[in-house]
Short mmCIF file of C-alpha atoms in Angstrom, two decimals:
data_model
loop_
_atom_site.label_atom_id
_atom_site.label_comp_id
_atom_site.label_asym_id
_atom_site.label_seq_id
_atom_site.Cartn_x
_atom_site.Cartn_y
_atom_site.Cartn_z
CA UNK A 1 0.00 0.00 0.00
CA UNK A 2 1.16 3.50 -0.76
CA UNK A 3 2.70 5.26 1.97
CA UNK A 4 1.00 8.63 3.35
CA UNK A 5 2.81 11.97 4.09
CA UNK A 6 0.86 14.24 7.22
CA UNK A 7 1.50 17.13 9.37
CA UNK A 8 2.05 16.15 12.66
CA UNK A 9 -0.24 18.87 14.37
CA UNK A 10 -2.65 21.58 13.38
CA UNK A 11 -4.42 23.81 15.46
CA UNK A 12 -8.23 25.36 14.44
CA UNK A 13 -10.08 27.83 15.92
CA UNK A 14 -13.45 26.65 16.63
CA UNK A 15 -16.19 27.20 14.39
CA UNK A 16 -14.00 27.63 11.53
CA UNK A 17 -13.23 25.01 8.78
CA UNK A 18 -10.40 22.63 9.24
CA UNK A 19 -8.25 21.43 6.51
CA UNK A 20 -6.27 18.58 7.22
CA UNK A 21 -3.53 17.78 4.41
CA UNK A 22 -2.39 14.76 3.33
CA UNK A 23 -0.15 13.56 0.65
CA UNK A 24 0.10 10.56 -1.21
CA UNK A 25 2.41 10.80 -4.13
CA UNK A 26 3.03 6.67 -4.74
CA UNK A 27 -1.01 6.22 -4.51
CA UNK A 28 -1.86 3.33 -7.36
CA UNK A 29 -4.77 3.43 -9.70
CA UNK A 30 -6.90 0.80 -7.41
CA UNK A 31 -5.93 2.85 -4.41
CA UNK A 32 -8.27 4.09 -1.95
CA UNK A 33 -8.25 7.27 0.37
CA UNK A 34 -9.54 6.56 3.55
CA UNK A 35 -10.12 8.98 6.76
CA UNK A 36 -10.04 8.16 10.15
CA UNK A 37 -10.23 9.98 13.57
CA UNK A 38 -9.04 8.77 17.08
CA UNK A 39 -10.59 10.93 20.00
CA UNK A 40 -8.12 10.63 22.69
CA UNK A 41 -7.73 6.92 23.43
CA UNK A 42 -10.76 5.23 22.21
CA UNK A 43 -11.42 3.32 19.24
CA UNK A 44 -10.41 5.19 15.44
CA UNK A 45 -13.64 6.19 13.93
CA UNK A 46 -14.36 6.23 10.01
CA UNK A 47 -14.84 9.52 8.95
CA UNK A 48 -15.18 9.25 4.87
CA UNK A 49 -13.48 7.83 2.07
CA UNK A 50 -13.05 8.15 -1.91
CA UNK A 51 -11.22 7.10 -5.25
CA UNK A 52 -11.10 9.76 -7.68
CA UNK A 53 -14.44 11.80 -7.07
CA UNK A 54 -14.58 14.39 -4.12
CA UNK A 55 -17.07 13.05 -1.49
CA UNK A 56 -19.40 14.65 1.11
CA UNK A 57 -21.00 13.19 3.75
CA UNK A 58 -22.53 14.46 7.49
CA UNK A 59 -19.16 14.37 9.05
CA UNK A 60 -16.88 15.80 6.39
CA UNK A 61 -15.45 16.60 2.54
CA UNK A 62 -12.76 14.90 0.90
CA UNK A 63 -11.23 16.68 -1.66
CA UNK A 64 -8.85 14.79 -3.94
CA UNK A 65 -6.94 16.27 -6.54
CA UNK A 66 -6.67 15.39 -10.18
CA UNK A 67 -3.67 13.82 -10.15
CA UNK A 68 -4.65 11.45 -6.63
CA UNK A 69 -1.05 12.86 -5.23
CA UNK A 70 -2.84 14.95 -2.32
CA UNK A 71 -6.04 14.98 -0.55
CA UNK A 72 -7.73 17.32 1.55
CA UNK A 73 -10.16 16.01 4.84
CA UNK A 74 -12.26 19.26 5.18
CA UNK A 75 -14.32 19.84 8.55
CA UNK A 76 -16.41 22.24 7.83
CA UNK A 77 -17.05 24.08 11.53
CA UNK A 78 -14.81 22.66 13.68
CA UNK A 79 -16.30 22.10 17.31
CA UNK A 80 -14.04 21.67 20.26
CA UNK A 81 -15.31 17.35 20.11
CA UNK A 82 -13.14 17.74 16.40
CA UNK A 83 -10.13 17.95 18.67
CA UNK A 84 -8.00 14.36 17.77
CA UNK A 85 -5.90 12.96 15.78
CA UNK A 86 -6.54 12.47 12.20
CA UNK A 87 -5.35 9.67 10.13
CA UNK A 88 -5.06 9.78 6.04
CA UNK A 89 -4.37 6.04 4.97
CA UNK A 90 -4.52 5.02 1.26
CA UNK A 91 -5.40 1.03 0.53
CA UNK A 92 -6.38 -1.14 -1.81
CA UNK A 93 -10.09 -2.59 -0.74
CA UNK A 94 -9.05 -6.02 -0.51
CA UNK A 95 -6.20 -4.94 1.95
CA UNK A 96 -5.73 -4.77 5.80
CA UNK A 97 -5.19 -0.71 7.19
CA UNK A 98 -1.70 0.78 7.81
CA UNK A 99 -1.88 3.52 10.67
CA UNK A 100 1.03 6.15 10.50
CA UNK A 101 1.29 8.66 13.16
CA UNK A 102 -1.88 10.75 11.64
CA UNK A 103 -2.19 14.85 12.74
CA UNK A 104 -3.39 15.86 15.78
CA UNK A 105 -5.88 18.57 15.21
CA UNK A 106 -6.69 20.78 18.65
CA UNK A 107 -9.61 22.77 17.91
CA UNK A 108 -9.57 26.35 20.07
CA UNK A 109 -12.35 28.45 21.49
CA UNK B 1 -26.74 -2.82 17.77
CA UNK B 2 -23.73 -3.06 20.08
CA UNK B 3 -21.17 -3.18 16.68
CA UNK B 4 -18.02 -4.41 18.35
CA UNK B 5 -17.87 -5.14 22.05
CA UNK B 6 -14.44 -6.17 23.65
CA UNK B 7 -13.74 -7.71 26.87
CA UNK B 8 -12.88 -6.49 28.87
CA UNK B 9 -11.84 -3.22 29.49
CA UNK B 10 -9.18 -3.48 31.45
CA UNK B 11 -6.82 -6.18 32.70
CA UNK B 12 -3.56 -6.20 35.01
CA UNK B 13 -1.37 -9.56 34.40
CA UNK B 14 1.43 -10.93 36.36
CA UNK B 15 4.45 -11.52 33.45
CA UNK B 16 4.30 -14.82 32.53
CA UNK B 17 0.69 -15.48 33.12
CA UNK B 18 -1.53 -15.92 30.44
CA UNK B 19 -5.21 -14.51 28.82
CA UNK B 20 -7.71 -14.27 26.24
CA UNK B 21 -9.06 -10.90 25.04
CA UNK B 22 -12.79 -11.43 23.58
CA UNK B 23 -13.96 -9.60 20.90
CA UNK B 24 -17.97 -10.05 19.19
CA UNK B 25 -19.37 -7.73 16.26
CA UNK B 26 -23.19 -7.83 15.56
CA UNK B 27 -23.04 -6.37 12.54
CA UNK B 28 -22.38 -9.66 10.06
CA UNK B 29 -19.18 -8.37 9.02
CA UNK B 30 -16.97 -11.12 7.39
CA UNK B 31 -13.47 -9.64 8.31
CA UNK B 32 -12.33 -8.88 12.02
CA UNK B 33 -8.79 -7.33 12.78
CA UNK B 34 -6.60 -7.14 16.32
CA UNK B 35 -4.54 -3.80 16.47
CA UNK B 36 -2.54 -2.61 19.25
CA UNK B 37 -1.81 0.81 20.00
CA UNK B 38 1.59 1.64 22.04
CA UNK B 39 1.21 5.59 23.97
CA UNK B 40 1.98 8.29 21.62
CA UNK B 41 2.01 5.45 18.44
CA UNK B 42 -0.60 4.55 15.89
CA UNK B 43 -2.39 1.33 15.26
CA UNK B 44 -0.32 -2.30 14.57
CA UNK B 45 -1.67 -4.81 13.10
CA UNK B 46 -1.38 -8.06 15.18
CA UNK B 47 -3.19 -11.04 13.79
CA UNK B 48 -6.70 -10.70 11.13
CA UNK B 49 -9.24 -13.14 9.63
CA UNK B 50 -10.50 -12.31 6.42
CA UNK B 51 -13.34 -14.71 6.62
CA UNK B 52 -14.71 -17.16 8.70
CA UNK B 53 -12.38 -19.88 9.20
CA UNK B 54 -9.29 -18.32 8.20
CA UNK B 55 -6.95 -15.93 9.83
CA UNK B 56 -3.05 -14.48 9.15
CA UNK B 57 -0.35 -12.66 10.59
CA UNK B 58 -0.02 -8.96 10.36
CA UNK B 59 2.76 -6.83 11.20
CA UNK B 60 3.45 -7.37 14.73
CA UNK B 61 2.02 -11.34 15.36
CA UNK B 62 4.85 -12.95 17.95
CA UNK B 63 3.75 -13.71 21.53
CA UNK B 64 -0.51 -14.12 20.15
CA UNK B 65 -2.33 -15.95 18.65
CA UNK B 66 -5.94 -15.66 17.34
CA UNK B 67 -9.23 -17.86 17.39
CA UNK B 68 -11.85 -17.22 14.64
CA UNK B 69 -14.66 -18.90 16.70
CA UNK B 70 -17.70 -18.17 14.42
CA UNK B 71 -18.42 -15.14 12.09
CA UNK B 72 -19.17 -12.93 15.17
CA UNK B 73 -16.38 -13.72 17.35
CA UNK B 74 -12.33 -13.42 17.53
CA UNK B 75 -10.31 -13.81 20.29
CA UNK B 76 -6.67 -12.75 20.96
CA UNK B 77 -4.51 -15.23 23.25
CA UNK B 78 -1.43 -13.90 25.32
CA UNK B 79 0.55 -17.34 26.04
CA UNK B 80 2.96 -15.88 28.47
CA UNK B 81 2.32 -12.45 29.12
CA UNK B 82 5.56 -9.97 28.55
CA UNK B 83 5.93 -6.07 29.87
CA UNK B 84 6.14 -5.20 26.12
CA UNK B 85 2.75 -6.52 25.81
CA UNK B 86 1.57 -3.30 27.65
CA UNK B 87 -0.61 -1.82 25.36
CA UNK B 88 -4.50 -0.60 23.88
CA UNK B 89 -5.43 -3.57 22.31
CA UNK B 90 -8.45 -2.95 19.66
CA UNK B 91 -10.68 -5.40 17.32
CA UNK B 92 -12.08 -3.87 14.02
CA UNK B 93 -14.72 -5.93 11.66
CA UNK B 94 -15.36 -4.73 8.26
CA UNK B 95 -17.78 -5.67 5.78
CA UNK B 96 -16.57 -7.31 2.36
CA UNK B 97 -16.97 -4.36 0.30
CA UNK B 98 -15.54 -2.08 2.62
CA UNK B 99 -17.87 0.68 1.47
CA UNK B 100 -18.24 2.17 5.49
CA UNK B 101 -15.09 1.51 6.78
CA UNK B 102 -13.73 -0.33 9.81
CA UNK B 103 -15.92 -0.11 12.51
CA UNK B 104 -13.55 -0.55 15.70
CA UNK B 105 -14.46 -1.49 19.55
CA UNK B 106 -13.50 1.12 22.60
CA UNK B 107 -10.51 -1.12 23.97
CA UNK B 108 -8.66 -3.15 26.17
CA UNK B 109 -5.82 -1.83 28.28
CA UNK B 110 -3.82 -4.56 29.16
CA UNK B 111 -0.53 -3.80 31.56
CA UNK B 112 1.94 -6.67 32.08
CA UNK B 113 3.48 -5.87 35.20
#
């Protein structure tokens, strides 16, 4: 599976959208973008996922671009809850999930 | 609809001793997953099962081993407990198509004292 490259922390002030960046230069053609969250120690949630298309659902946007090098996981008003860390993991469906170290996003009053 | 429920929660072992970490998912997902998650350190993969039946190693298997008892249920052995067994250990189930993710249980802290 393609390796992913992520901030290691971003800060947000709350209420305001937070774009979390991730890149993915080696991602292959079968290659899925996947999103997860981990609020301090409990189980990683899903958050969204996509293949070429930008996707939308009640938790987030992902923005991919053209290219599938880079994707964006868009919150669009970031409450203090938002505050954990973020993983960006690219995979093939049929494969297990590699976790990297993700971005730990503190959202601010 | 519990999705996955792990027992239990928490757990103090002697080294040397040994236990089984439970792990059930109501959902009729056909692949379930043990991670463990060292402080400050993302997710390892220990030990998954694919399907019913079947299961393989994943990037950090020595000292486990894994028990596919039905569709619903995998369990996670510790033979002989070690201190760098301390960890978050977590179960994940996923459906085939893989369309809504990995759904993932709260935890067990296990410390190997």
């Amino acid at each position: 599976d393609a390796k992913t490259t992520q901030p290691p922390s971003m800060d947000c002030a709350e209420g305001r959208a937070a774009n979390l960046p991730c890149n993915h230069s080696t991602i292959s053609g079968n290659e899925y973008v996947y999103w997860y969250r981990q609020i301090h120690s409990q189980g990683p949630q899903y958050i969204i996922h996509g293949l070429k298309n930008n996707e939308t659902n009640e938790m987030a946007s992902l923005i991919i671009t053209e290219d599938r090098k880079s994707s964006t996981l868009i919150l669009p008003h970031a409450t203090l809850r938002d505050t954990a860390v973020y993983y960006c993991i690219v995979n093939n469906a049929g494969n297990m999930l590699t976790f990297g170290g993700g971005t730990r996003l503190m959202v601010k009053p | 609809n519990a999705g996955v429920t792990q027992t239990p929660k928490f757990q103090v072992l002697k080294t040397g001793q040994s236990m089984t970490l439970q792990c059930a998912q109501d959902m009729n997902h056909n692949s379930m997953y043990w991670y463990r998650q060292d402080p400050g350190m993302g997710l390892r993969l220990i030990y998954y099962s694919a399907s019913e039946g079947t299961t393989d190693k994943g990037e950090v298997p020595n000292g486990y081993n894994v028990s596919r008892l039905n569709k619903r249920e995998f369990s996670l052995r510790l033979e002989s407990a070690a201190p760098s067994q301390t960890s978050v250990y977590f179960c994940a189930s996923t459906s085939l198509d893989r369309n809504y993710g990995y759904t993932f249980g709260s935890g067990t802290r296990l410390t190997v004292v």
